[in-house]
XYZ file of C-alpha atoms in Angstrom:
777
model
C -33.235 16.184 60.653
C -36.008 17.707 58.563
C -39.121 15.973 57.555
C -37.964 15.736 53.923
C -34.704 14.119 54.933
C -36.437 11.516 57.002
C -38.714 10.717 54.048
C -35.707 10.171 51.682
C -34.016 7.796 54.077
C -37.199 5.808 54.444
C -37.479 5.452 50.664
C -33.844 4.333 50.390
C -34.318 1.677 53.021
C -37.283 0.299 51.134
C -35.254 0.194 47.763
C -33.767 -3.282 47.112
C -29.953 -3.292 47.563
C -27.715 -4.971 44.848
C -26.372 -8.312 45.795
C -22.708 -8.775 46.612
C -21.852 -10.727 43.448
C -23.384 -8.042 41.230
C -21.173 -5.415 42.825
C -18.163 -7.641 42.378
C -19.044 -8.278 38.713
C -19.391 -4.546 38.060
C -16.039 -3.825 39.634
C -14.477 -6.649 37.625
C -15.939 -5.286 34.403
C -14.660 -1.777 34.995
C -11.289 -3.126 36.103
C -11.022 -5.288 32.985
C -11.875 -2.359 30.753
C -9.269 -0.228 32.487
C -6.705 -3.005 32.226
C -7.490 -3.554 28.536
C -7.203 0.150 27.908
C -3.834 0.193 29.668
C -2.594 -2.860 27.743
C -3.836 -1.353 24.487
C -2.156 1.941 25.260
C 1.101 0.161 26.113
C 0.887 -1.939 22.947
C 0.246 1.157 20.842
C 3.197 2.803 22.543
C 5.318 -0.232 21.683
C 4.206 -0.140 18.052
C 4.846 3.595 17.956
C 8.357 3.103 19.350
C 9.028 0.344 16.858
C 7.903 2.471 13.928
C 9.878 5.523 15.023
C 13.006 3.573 15.997
C 13.302 1.824 12.638
C 11.958 4.554 10.382
C 14.074 7.332 11.856
C 17.241 5.262 12.228
C 19.183 3.566 9.470
C 16.331 2.201 7.439
C 18.248 -0.253 5.300
C 21.351 -2.362 5.519
C 23.222 -1.847 2.264
C 25.741 -4.453 1.104
C 29.269 -3.397 0.265
C 30.106 -3.417 -3.456
C 33.517 -4.754 -4.466
C 35.088 -3.678 -7.762
C 38.010 -4.835 -9.882
C 40.556 -2.428 -11.320
C 38.935 -0.230 -13.988
C 40.060 -1.097 -17.505
C 41.928 1.642 -19.356
C 41.807 1.692 -23.149
C 44.215 3.744 -25.241
C 45.573 3.694 -28.793
C 48.091 0.899 -29.137
C 46.741 -1.148 -26.212
C 46.664 -4.906 -26.787
C 42.865 -5.144 -26.702
C 41.036 -6.934 -29.479
C 37.514 -6.056 -30.531
C 36.229 -9.377 -29.166
C 37.935 -8.808 -25.790
C 36.494 -5.322 -25.503
C 32.999 -6.512 -26.383
C 33.323 -9.257 -23.764
C 34.299 -6.590 -21.229
C 31.183 -4.573 -22.108
C 29.142 -7.724 -21.551
C 30.651 -8.110 -18.062
C 29.688 -4.476 -17.434
C 26.123 -5.315 -18.540
C 26.126 -2.913 -21.494
C 23.095 -3.203 -23.805
C 23.218 -3.482 -27.576
C 21.438 -0.385 -28.872
C 22.146 1.267 -32.223
C 20.568 4.483 -30.977
C 22.662 4.649 -27.769
C 19.417 5.561 -26.039
C 20.849 5.305 -22.542
C 24.083 5.102 -20.652
C 25.687 1.659 -20.752
C 24.793 0.963 -24.394
C 26.824 0.150 -27.496
C 26.753 -1.278 -30.982
C 29.307 -2.942 -33.195
C 29.987 -2.115 -36.821
C 32.866 -3.618 -38.777
C 36.078 -3.068 -36.792
C 34.660 -0.476 -34.401
C 32.582 -0.285 -31.237
C 30.421 2.765 -30.647
C 29.388 3.185 -27.024
C 27.824 5.486 -24.502
C 29.662 5.048 -21.233
C 28.134 5.261 -17.803
C 28.837 8.104 -15.429
C 30.784 6.710 -12.489
C 32.398 7.971 -9.331
C 35.966 6.688 -9.134
C 38.123 7.049 -6.009
C 39.884 10.026 -7.625
C 36.636 11.755 -8.634
C 33.535 11.428 -10.824
C 33.555 10.998 -14.585
C 30.629 11.894 -16.848
C 29.049 9.722 -19.506
C 30.619 9.996 -22.981
C 29.726 8.923 -26.503
C 32.793 7.369 -28.108
C 33.894 5.213 -30.998
C 36.753 2.743 -30.490
C 38.451 1.512 -33.646
C 40.556 -1.669 -33.786
C 43.326 -2.967 -36.026
C 45.248 -6.229 -35.716
C 43.986 -7.055 -32.207
C 44.939 -3.615 -30.920
C 43.130 -0.353 -30.350
C 43.836 1.939 -33.293
C 41.978 5.076 -32.184
C 39.341 6.404 -29.770
C 37.077 9.167 -31.115
C 34.945 11.600 -29.095
C 31.527 11.747 -30.794
C 30.249 14.636 -28.656
C 33.090 17.115 -29.036
C 35.137 15.686 -31.907
C 38.813 14.854 -31.829
C 40.759 11.915 -30.442
C 40.724 10.627 -26.877
C 44.131 9.579 -25.481
C 42.682 7.433 -22.679
C 39.291 5.882 -21.943
C 38.656 4.565 -18.459
C 35.610 2.334 -18.252
C 33.815 1.830 -14.969
C 35.157 -1.202 -13.077
C 33.488 -4.583 -13.127
C 31.714 -5.382 -9.871
C 33.216 -8.684 -8.747
C 31.163 -9.235 -5.617
C 29.282 -7.915 -2.628
C 29.359 -8.406 1.110
C 25.727 -8.982 2.057
C 23.939 -8.993 5.394
C 22.261 -12.223 6.410
C 18.994 -11.516 4.536
C 20.786 -10.908 1.186
C 18.784 -7.790 0.306
C 20.175 -5.386 -2.261
C 18.985 -1.972 -3.398
C 20.102 1.317 -4.907
C 18.784 4.127 -2.737
C 17.028 6.965 -4.581
C 15.625 10.283 -3.411
C 12.066 11.190 -4.322
C 13.224 13.977 -6.624
C 15.330 11.444 -8.559
C 12.285 9.353 -9.458
C 10.533 10.163 -12.771
C 7.133 11.792 -12.066
C 5.514 9.351 -14.498
C 6.660 6.413 -12.362
C 5.028 7.951 -9.280
C 1.825 8.683 -11.204
C 1.742 5.111 -12.524
C 2.369 3.586 -9.120
C -0.396 5.579 -7.459
C -2.844 4.957 -10.313
C -2.360 1.190 -10.115
C -1.727 0.572 -6.417
C -3.266 3.409 -4.387
C -5.013 6.243 -6.177
C -6.190 7.772 -2.864
C -2.695 7.792 -1.351
C -2.581 11.552 -0.756
C -6.156 11.576 0.684
C -6.323 8.672 3.140
C -4.617 8.347 6.542
C -3.045 4.946 6.046
C -6.162 2.808 5.581
C -8.768 2.674 2.813
C -12.145 1.620 4.318
C -13.653 0.720 0.948
C -10.701 -1.497 0.023
C -10.726 -3.144 3.463
C -14.504 -3.858 3.254
C -14.108 -5.374 -0.182
C -11.242 -7.589 1.034
C -13.109 -8.674 4.195
C -16.145 -9.706 2.163
C -13.951 -11.801 -0.138
C -12.198 -13.403 2.860
C -15.521 -14.248 4.585
C -16.894 -15.902 1.468
C -13.745 -17.964 1.047
C -13.434 -18.830 4.718
C -9.803 -17.726 4.681
C -7.673 -14.727 3.839
C -7.488 -14.556 0.039
C -7.412 -10.848 -0.796
C -5.787 -7.717 0.523
C -7.059 -4.190 0.555
C -3.739 -2.642 1.387
C -2.722 0.926 0.741
C 0.856 1.808 -0.173
C 1.397 2.627 3.503
C 0.192 -0.817 4.531
C 2.378 -2.475 1.905
C 5.361 -0.534 3.226
C 4.556 -1.598 6.791
C 4.258 -5.242 5.724
C 7.603 -5.171 3.882
C 9.440 -2.927 6.300
C 8.260 -4.058 9.728
C 6.320 -7.323 9.442
C 6.410 -10.745 7.837
C 4.231 -11.728 4.888
C 2.242 -14.376 6.787
C -1.558 -14.209 6.285
C -2.861 -14.008 9.861
C -5.486 -11.771 11.402
C -3.093 -10.513 14.110
C -0.576 -9.527 11.459
C -3.283 -7.641 9.524
C -4.292 -5.848 12.731
C -0.708 -4.835 13.443
C -0.358 -3.710 9.839
C -3.394 -1.437 10.150
C -2.301 0.050 13.467
C 1.247 0.667 12.290
C 0.013 2.213 9.048
C -2.028 4.694 11.082
C 0.981 5.454 13.294
C 3.249 5.898 10.242
C 0.809 8.311 8.612
C 0.434 10.243 11.881
C 4.186 10.560 12.402
C 5.508 11.250 8.893
C 4.441 13.109 5.802
C 3.322 11.453 2.602
C 6.504 12.127 0.625
C 8.668 10.422 3.264
C 6.420 7.368 3.185
C 6.373 7.268 -0.608
C 10.169 7.583 -0.835
C 10.590 4.718 1.635
C 8.176 2.600 -0.381
C 10.050 3.238 -3.641
C 13.257 1.973 -2.026
C 11.764 -0.929 -0.059
C 9.332 -2.729 -2.366
C 10.474 -6.212 -3.453
C 10.701 -6.537 -7.231
C 12.632 -9.688 -8.080
C 15.248 -12.292 -7.259
C 18.781 -12.713 -8.636
C 19.969 -16.010 -7.210
C 20.283 -15.450 -3.466
C 20.140 -11.665 -3.940
C 16.747 -10.033 -3.373
C 16.035 -7.059 -5.649
C 14.441 -4.246 -3.627
C 13.379 -0.819 -4.805
C 12.834 0.698 -8.221
C 16.412 2.009 -8.435
C 17.996 -1.450 -8.496
C 15.095 -3.010 -10.442
C 15.666 -0.497 -13.257
C 19.302 -1.598 -13.506
C 18.496 -5.286 -13.074
C 15.822 -5.543 -15.758
C 16.827 -2.845 -18.246
C 20.458 -1.899 -17.445
C 19.271 1.711 -17.212
C 19.133 4.289 -14.483
C 15.701 5.411 -13.274
C 15.985 8.708 -15.130
C 16.400 6.881 -18.441
C 13.239 4.765 -18.176
C 10.544 5.169 -20.801
C 6.807 4.618 -20.476
C 6.815 0.866 -21.333
C 9.633 0.241 -18.822
C 7.799 2.101 -16.077
C 4.568 0.225 -16.735
C 6.363 -3.121 -16.492
C 8.126 -2.267 -13.214
C 4.899 -1.075 -11.592
C 3.164 -4.201 -12.852
C 5.757 -6.345 -11.071
C 4.651 -5.004 -7.670
C 1.717 -7.455 -7.644
C 3.935 -10.508 -8.164
C 7.612 -10.297 -9.117
C 7.961 -14.071 -9.494
C 4.652 -14.643 -11.282
C 5.225 -11.790 -13.745
C 8.997 -12.280 -14.109
C 9.628 -10.886 -17.621
C 12.545 -13.232 -18.284
C 10.850 -16.446 -17.179
C 7.249 -15.558 -18.094
C 7.375 -12.918 -20.850
C 3.763 -13.481 -21.960
C 2.409 -12.888 -18.451
C 4.653 -9.868 -18.024
C 3.533 -8.374 -21.347
C -0.126 -8.859 -20.461
C 0.406 -7.275 -17.041
C 2.343 -4.325 -18.522
C -0.392 -3.668 -21.063
C -3.013 -3.770 -18.296
C -1.068 -1.067 -16.454
C -0.964 0.988 -19.669
C -4.739 0.581 -20.012
C -5.230 1.915 -16.459
C -3.055 4.938 -17.240
C -5.022 5.596 -20.416
C -8.402 5.231 -18.676
C -7.378 7.688 -15.973
C -6.152 10.202 -18.543
C -2.511 10.062 -17.462
C -1.346 9.193 -21.000
C -2.936 10.133 -24.311
C -4.134 7.848 -27.105
C -0.935 8.061 -29.138
C 1.379 7.265 -26.201
C -0.908 4.433 -25.131
C -0.938 2.793 -28.577
C 2.805 3.254 -29.173
C 3.733 1.871 -25.751
C 1.603 -1.248 -26.214
C 3.385 -1.983 -29.489
C 6.810 -1.918 -27.818
C 8.562 -5.164 -26.772
C 9.463 -5.748 -23.122
C 13.053 -4.583 -23.849
C 14.423 -6.568 -20.910
C 18.162 -7.262 -21.072
C 19.294 -10.908 -21.120
C 19.586 -12.433 -17.681
C 22.716 -11.100 -16.034
C 23.545 -12.742 -12.730
C 25.713 -10.663 -10.449
C 27.278 -13.199 -8.106
C 28.017 -12.208 -4.554
C 31.545 -13.538 -5.134
C 32.676 -13.883 -8.748
C 36.182 -14.725 -7.498
C 35.599 -16.179 -4.002
C 39.268 -16.735 -3.044
C 40.173 -13.123 -3.807
C 37.032 -11.819 -2.087
C 38.034 -13.856 0.961
C 41.439 -12.140 0.966
C 39.812 -8.698 0.627
C 37.442 -9.368 3.505
C 40.263 -10.560 5.765
C 42.246 -7.394 5.069
C 39.178 -5.208 5.686
C 38.385 -6.906 8.987
C 41.636 -5.530 10.370
C 40.108 -2.031 10.163
C 36.310 -2.375 9.870
C 33.774 -4.280 11.994
C 31.723 -6.966 10.279
C 28.555 -4.857 10.465
C 30.167 -2.025 8.540
C 31.208 -4.411 5.774
C 27.675 -5.740 5.263
C 25.379 -2.817 6.026
C 26.983 0.554 5.239
C 27.008 0.319 1.451
C 30.783 0.743 1.161
C 32.350 0.957 -2.310
C 35.551 -1.133 -2.215
C 37.986 -0.702 -5.090
C 40.418 -3.601 -5.299
C 43.579 -4.385 -7.257
C 42.175 -7.382 -9.157
C 42.755 -7.297 -12.918
C 40.012 -9.437 -14.444
C 42.022 -10.045 -17.641
C 44.925 -11.512 -15.672
C 42.562 -13.392 -13.345
C 40.643 -14.971 -16.217
C 43.918 -15.868 -17.948
C 45.180 -17.539 -14.771
C 41.984 -19.548 -14.415
C 42.083 -20.598 -18.063
C 45.746 -21.616 -17.767
C 45.142 -23.753 -14.677
C 42.162 -25.346 -16.410
C 44.454 -26.398 -19.271
C 47.550 -27.487 -17.354
C 46.186 -29.568 -14.453
C 44.215 -32.073 -16.567
C 47.243 -32.446 -18.843
C 49.518 -33.178 -15.863
C 47.065 -35.666 -14.380
C 46.827 -37.502 -17.680
C 50.551 -37.373 -18.414
C 51.687 -38.553 -14.969
C 48.701 -40.829 -14.225
C 47.672 -39.020 -11.064
C 44.369 -37.718 -9.737
C 43.172 -35.091 -7.333
C 45.736 -32.357 -7.995
C 45.056 -29.043 -6.321
C 46.649 -25.668 -6.890
C 47.006 -22.133 -5.574
C 48.475 -19.038 -7.166
C 49.226 -15.411 -6.354
C 50.010 -12.868 -9.100
C 51.169 -9.318 -8.307
C 52.391 -6.234 -10.105
C 56.130 -6.372 -9.556
C 56.591 -2.657 -8.968
C 53.690 -2.051 -6.582
C 52.795 -5.271 -4.777
C 49.183 -5.058 -5.969
C 47.579 -8.493 -6.202
C 46.119 -8.723 -9.700
C 45.091 -12.394 -9.708
C 44.495 -14.917 -6.954
C 43.507 -18.565 -6.925
C 42.663 -20.539 -3.809
C 41.996 -23.879 -5.464
C 41.464 -25.741 -8.677
C 37.808 -24.681 -8.994
C 37.920 -20.866 -9.139
C 34.193 -20.527 -8.312
C 34.225 -22.742 -5.241
C 34.279 -20.989 -1.903
C 35.708 -22.737 1.131
C 39.277 -23.736 1.933
C 41.514 -20.995 0.546
C 44.833 -22.692 -0.180
C 46.581 -19.459 -1.153
C 46.073 -18.116 2.378
C 45.508 -21.109 4.642
C 47.525 -23.970 3.142
C 50.850 -23.999 5.038
C 53.148 -26.280 3.059
C 56.906 -27.017 2.995
C 58.401 -24.668 0.402
C 61.347 -26.805 -0.710
C 64.062 -24.989 -2.638
C 62.140 -21.699 -2.653
C 63.891 -20.985 0.663
C 67.364 -21.338 -0.855
C 67.665 -17.745 -2.159
C 67.486 -16.597 1.472
C 70.477 -18.829 2.289
C 72.566 -17.463 -0.580
C 71.467 -13.885 0.074
C 72.648 -14.226 3.684
C 76.069 -15.205 2.366
C 76.184 -12.438 -0.265
C 75.536 -9.870 2.453
C 79.078 -10.697 3.598
C 81.044 -9.645 0.461
C 84.342 -9.981 2.271
C 83.647 -13.740 2.525
C 81.325 -14.612 -0.339
C 80.858 -13.559 -3.956
C 79.026 -15.217 -6.832
C 82.178 -17.057 -7.819
C 83.168 -18.213 -4.343
C 83.813 -21.943 -4.399
C 81.655 -23.972 -1.996
C 81.676 -27.745 -1.427
C 78.903 -29.901 -2.834
C 79.941 -32.936 -0.828
C 78.126 -35.408 1.441
C 76.657 -34.022 4.677
C 76.106 -35.918 7.954
C 74.495 -33.942 10.802
C 73.311 -35.250 14.171
C 69.638 -34.613 15.010
C 68.535 -33.707 18.581
C 67.231 -37.284 19.042
C 70.655 -38.750 18.240
C 69.856 -39.867 14.701
C 71.706 -38.492 11.707
C 70.421 -36.379 8.842
C 72.011 -37.243 5.502
C 70.553 -35.066 2.723
C 71.397 -35.686 -0.914
C 71.065 -33.892 -4.229
C 68.024 -34.489 -6.421
C 70.208 -36.191 -9.049
C 71.884 -38.311 -6.321
C 75.279 -37.030 -7.475
C 78.094 -35.162 -5.735
C 79.575 -32.250 -7.685
C 82.631 -31.365 -5.611
C 83.661 -27.723 -5.411
C 81.246 -25.498 -7.320
C 80.881 -21.718 -7.696
C 78.194 -20.203 -5.505
C 76.086 -19.049 -8.469
C 76.122 -22.523 -10.012
C 75.053 -24.145 -6.745
C 71.951 -21.966 -6.609
C 71.167 -22.034 -10.324
C 71.161 -25.850 -10.262
C 69.664 -26.021 -6.754
C 72.353 -28.274 -5.265
C 71.182 -29.396 -1.833
C 74.558 -30.398 -0.415
C 76.222 -27.100 -1.330
C 73.280 -25.216 0.174
C 73.543 -27.084 3.482
C 77.291 -26.433 3.683
C 76.764 -22.740 2.988
C 73.800 -22.402 5.353
C 75.621 -24.007 8.233
C 78.598 -21.694 7.628
C 76.516 -18.490 7.706
C 74.311 -19.751 10.559
C 70.678 -20.876 10.778
C 69.662 -17.878 12.860
C 71.085 -15.497 10.263
C 69.173 -17.251 7.480
C 65.949 -17.018 9.517
C 66.625 -13.312 10.067
C 67.014 -12.807 6.308
C 63.650 -14.535 5.742
C 62.036 -12.110 8.201
C 63.648 -9.153 6.440
C 62.173 -10.478 3.181
C 58.727 -9.981 4.716
C 57.817 -13.333 6.296
C 56.606 -12.990 9.879
C 55.922 -16.675 10.522
C 58.549 -18.078 12.960
C 60.871 -20.754 11.564
C 62.255 -23.730 13.456
C 66.033 -23.558 13.385
C 66.756 -27.068 12.162
C 69.316 -27.741 9.409
C 66.496 -29.157 7.249
C 65.095 -25.627 7.131
C 67.850 -24.826 4.633
C 66.308 -27.221 2.118
C 62.735 -26.047 2.563
C 61.389 -28.018 5.515
C 60.080 -24.601 6.603
C 56.386 -24.288 5.786
C 54.732 -21.160 4.347
C 51.572 -20.244 2.480
C 51.660 -19.195 -1.191
C 50.792 -15.655 -0.101
C 53.778 -15.575 2.274
C 56.073 -16.874 -0.459
C 54.803 -14.136 -2.781
C 55.585 -11.544 -0.119
C 59.110 -12.940 0.209
C 59.823 -12.870 -3.517
C 58.222 -9.436 -3.888
C 61.087 -8.058 -1.795
C 63.638 -9.912 -3.910
C 62.053 -8.538 -7.085
C 62.244 -4.948 -5.817
C 65.903 -4.548 -4.843
C 65.373 -5.257 -1.151
C 62.405 -2.925 -0.685
C 59.641 -4.664 1.259
C 56.147 -3.673 0.157
C 53.115 -5.259 1.789
C 51.022 -7.093 -0.803
C 47.819 -5.152 -1.362
C 44.379 -6.276 -2.483
C 42.594 -2.932 -1.910
C 43.196 0.465 -3.484
C 40.520 2.677 -1.923
C 37.189 2.692 -0.073
C 34.322 5.138 -0.577
C 31.221 5.605 1.536
C 27.841 4.920 -0.044
C 27.467 8.621 -0.900
C 30.866 8.711 -2.603
C 32.788 10.289 0.281
C 36.396 9.003 0.312
C 37.046 6.986 3.462
C 40.456 5.452 2.947
C 43.221 4.988 0.416
C 45.895 2.325 0.420
C 48.954 3.888 -1.202
C 52.159 2.097 -2.040
C 54.218 1.555 1.128
C 57.951 0.971 0.784
C 60.550 0.098 3.353
C 64.099 -0.932 2.528
C 64.873 -3.943 4.660
C 67.841 -5.301 2.699
C 70.781 -3.675 0.953
C 70.125 -3.479 -2.771
C 73.648 -4.669 -3.724
C 73.451 -8.265 -2.456
C 69.823 -8.528 -3.654
C 70.942 -7.470 -7.136
C 73.628 -10.156 -7.139
C 71.077 -12.760 -6.076
C 68.570 -11.662 -8.745
C 71.167 -12.160 -11.470
C 71.519 -15.757 -10.306
C 67.718 -16.156 -10.388
C 67.947 -15.064 -14.027
C 70.587 -17.785 -14.501
C 68.140 -20.291 -12.966
C 65.874 -19.579 -15.937
C 68.518 -19.599 -18.667
C 70.797 -22.429 -17.562
C 69.412 -23.913 -14.342
C 66.360 -25.757 -13.046
C 63.894 -23.336 -14.645
C 65.344 -23.418 -18.169
C 62.462 -25.521 -19.529
C 60.273 -22.430 -19.249
C 61.820 -21.111 -22.452
C 60.166 -23.903 -24.395
C 57.040 -21.831 -23.743
C 58.253 -18.266 -23.137
C 59.567 -16.066 -25.944
C 63.369 -15.875 -25.879
C 63.188 -12.074 -25.691
C 61.356 -12.141 -22.349
C 63.954 -11.967 -19.566
C 62.643 -13.453 -16.328
C 63.993 -14.593 -12.981
C 62.720 -17.327 -10.704
C 63.201 -20.414 -8.580
C 61.764 -23.914 -8.600
C 60.795 -25.723 -5.425
C 60.251 -29.415 -4.753
C 59.643 -31.113 -1.401
C 60.465 -34.577 -0.090
C 58.539 -37.365 -1.743
C 57.484 -35.012 -4.557
C 54.519 -33.880 -2.452
C 54.714 -30.165 -3.301
C 55.590 -28.547 -6.608
C 56.416 -24.822 -6.389
C 57.592 -22.034 -8.619
C 58.169 -18.328 -7.878
C 59.335 -15.919 -10.525
C 59.016 -12.438 -12.011
C 59.338 -10.485 -15.216
C 59.533 -6.727 -15.647
C 55.824 -6.263 -14.986
C 54.489 -9.225 -12.976
C 55.461 -11.612 -10.191
C 53.723 -14.922 -9.519
C 53.922 -17.856 -7.149
C 52.276 -21.123 -8.154
C 51.847 -24.309 -6.131
C 50.575 -27.778 -7.065
C 49.940 -30.520 -4.524
C 47.268 -32.748 -3.034
C 45.060 -32.051 -0.057
C 45.777 -35.515 1.362
C 49.550 -34.776 1.129
C 50.206 -37.828 -1.029
C 52.984 -37.638 -3.681
C 52.264 -35.824 -6.929
C 55.244 -37.194 -8.924
C 55.921 -33.581 -9.939
C 59.037 -31.523 -9.401
C 58.784 -27.773 -9.382
C 59.858 -27.663 -13.034
C 57.458 -30.374 -14.213
C 54.461 -29.000 -12.337
C 54.132 -25.481 -10.980
C 56.542 -24.022 -13.547
C 54.238 -25.209 -16.338
C 51.394 -23.046 -15.019
C 53.722 -20.105 -14.411
C 55.378 -20.209 -17.849
C 52.110 -20.482 -19.773
C 50.611 -17.695 -17.715
C 53.556 -15.350 -18.290
C 53.641 -16.167 -21.999
C 50.131 -14.670 -22.097
C 50.323 -11.730 -19.693
C 53.954 -10.547 -19.435
C 54.959 -7.714 -21.752
C 58.098 -6.259 -20.134
C 61.414 -8.127 -19.931
C 63.152 -7.927 -16.565
C 65.741 -5.131 -16.476
C 67.438 -4.948 -13.098
C 68.787 -1.498 -12.199
C 72.451 -1.730 -11.186
C 73.040 -0.280 -7.689
C 75.887 2.181 -7.194
C 77.598 -0.313 -4.895
C 77.871 -2.935 -7.640
C 80.453 -3.289 -10.390
C 80.615 -5.788 -13.245
C 83.925 -7.544 -13.761
C 85.176 -10.019 -16.346
C 86.278 -13.290 -14.728
C 88.156 -16.270 -16.030
C 85.933 -19.162 -14.868
C 88.862 -21.623 -14.862
C 90.916 -19.688 -12.308
C 88.409 -17.311 -10.758
C 90.733 -14.385 -11.519
C 90.104 -11.026 -13.137
C 90.043 -11.094 -16.926
C 88.658 -8.944 -19.754
C 86.430 -9.466 -22.752
C 89.396 -10.612 -24.845
C 90.088 -13.635 -22.654
C 88.697 -16.886 -24.106
C 85.641 -18.105 -22.158
C 85.627 -15.077 -19.836
C 82.310 -14.244 -18.143
C 81.037 -11.061 -16.531
C 79.796 -11.192 -12.967
C 78.489 -8.490 -10.634
C 80.397 -7.826 -7.403
C 79.921 -5.579 -4.452
C 82.505 -2.829 -5.091
C 85.899 -3.911 -3.725
C 85.069 -7.615 -3.473
C 86.128 -8.658 -6.994
C 89.442 -10.537 -7.346
C 92.436 -8.363 -8.149
C 94.857 -11.040 -9.352
C 95.013 -11.170 -13.174
C 94.021 -14.274 -15.046
C 96.729 -16.156 -17.022
C 95.322 -14.799 -20.272
C 96.185 -11.274 -19.111
C 99.647 -12.339 -17.883
C 100.521 -13.943 -21.219
C 99.312 -11.013 -23.253
C 102.359 -8.953 -24.525
C 102.690 -5.411 -23.316
C 101.873 -2.863 -26.034
C 104.945 -1.161 -27.585
C 105.695 2.166 -25.913
C 104.931 5.299 -27.866
C 107.840 7.318 -29.266
C 109.023 10.123 -27.001
C 107.955 12.891 -29.356
C 104.432 11.387 -29.469
C 104.193 10.843 -25.705
C 104.730 14.595 -25.246
C 101.402 15.201 -26.934
C 99.542 12.968 -24.473
């Protein structure tokens, strides 16, 4: 060891050594700093993952939009001027004599001049048009094209939106791309909310310092210094609570967002995310939807005063609500215009003209999430068979349904008139109802009622109320017999005599007719037309309960039936929707067609996803069904449904069947014209008697409804297997039109009687022709 080395060691020995606790404290300090740095790094990594995961994935959950059938107007259509104007109101058209934007119209004398909206229908897009619709005597007289001249044979208006399927948070928006946003709106937004947006990196130090000073003086958080990026972070990722930890997270995430994405991406997200109002439970997000909600205009049609008002709402949509607080909103809009003028974005003339303009906000138009809740419930149940719940509430699907709002509103109005009248007339309370209306030729459900109150969601009686159907089951019994033409025809005599059948428990079932009478031997068609119970039981037991149940299945009812004799008189229980499916097959010559509530589905971008075309399957021979349908016509002219013609025009041929259950607990009617089919039910939820037969109750709704909506008389096409034959009703033998009292009946070919009636036997043979004349023939 050198001399120098020995000297250094001596000096080190003399230097005081740190105590043990100081060394421990130093190690603890460095360890804590390292741990904090690790925790901070992990937390930043978590925030970074959260920002990237949500911002790069599906940013928004978009509710599905549900539409009614689009209304088609054409010369000669039974549309009055008042009805058409009401339709435009439902479509949220604005009154504007200048037609300054799509979705505007004005009325002058007997004409409506309108500028339609461009709309993407399932079969393709249609452009906006300027048209004039002229009316005469509650009909459309002509439709004129104001852009190109000439007449328009058909105008299809965009469909009314009848509801939406929302996610849990009830947010709604119309997504827009940045290049779809007017440049003036972007300039206004940046001038008012964040003029340094394209220069800062997510935070504005001057704004933060100003806000901190205000918070310190107040002793609490009273002011924000947020940039657009921070506002987006608060709305998109965080809650709106005023806590220091939330503000710290907001700042960190704003820095991460600015580091990860470019300014245009952030600005586009902000334009779609910002909260701008409340429509009932629906939250209005983004400028695209706000433009429609407040002005019934698309973003591209906004003018300077509109833009200034929307940007002004960013600070407080509730406080500056232009419908509830127009004075505040006007003051805020004008302040925004002053800022634009001060910064040189608008000139003096534009500034002065804009400040003189009114708010131009459309009247409050609430778009309910379910305008017709029972029908929306049906649509959702059908969709759930093919789409998961998340897709229905978050993918922005466009669902085009079969609902006809004119028929639906007429049904609701009819029920609102009839039920109170029945309750007053029969001294009863608490009546409920359900109804299903379809297009006879397609099975499309055009109107649907799940209860007396059409706006009340909840128990859907049209789908979920399983009730005894009474005599509505009888056509299946008689159809089963008519499918055996060698045994049964419409004139076959069947006994309407007392019945005594032993039940499985040893007791006896003794049904009786509604009128408590016995009618002896009656023709088959008469037994059904007058709904004789005893004749029906005799016939049903002859053809077999299992065969009747099989016929019901072939009519489209999948619900299993208990094979008791009482089934023949309607002890079987079905829902109104199932009854409608059954009668739909009867109304279409034995072709079963599933009842449809949906026509097509489009993706949010307009891409077709699915169509629901008409599906037909012949499950029953058309001949026997035709014979049965002629008897259902007889029900309406001479049987239990004949009271309908006190309401219906005599020229409207219809077919149908009444239904009444034991104790008068359920009143049913099912019937169809040439264009519509409907099933109506009246009863009580507590299953107590209603005092109403099918004719006194449900038929009253049906008849008044069809008097208002039906336009085509029923014309049944005669199948090739059917022939019409004159019959003498006294003897049941073949006659002709010269026989007194003779009636024509349809028969399956070869099943008509061959024996001549007495009137033909007594008729003298015509004198033979002379020989010379016979040679010419």
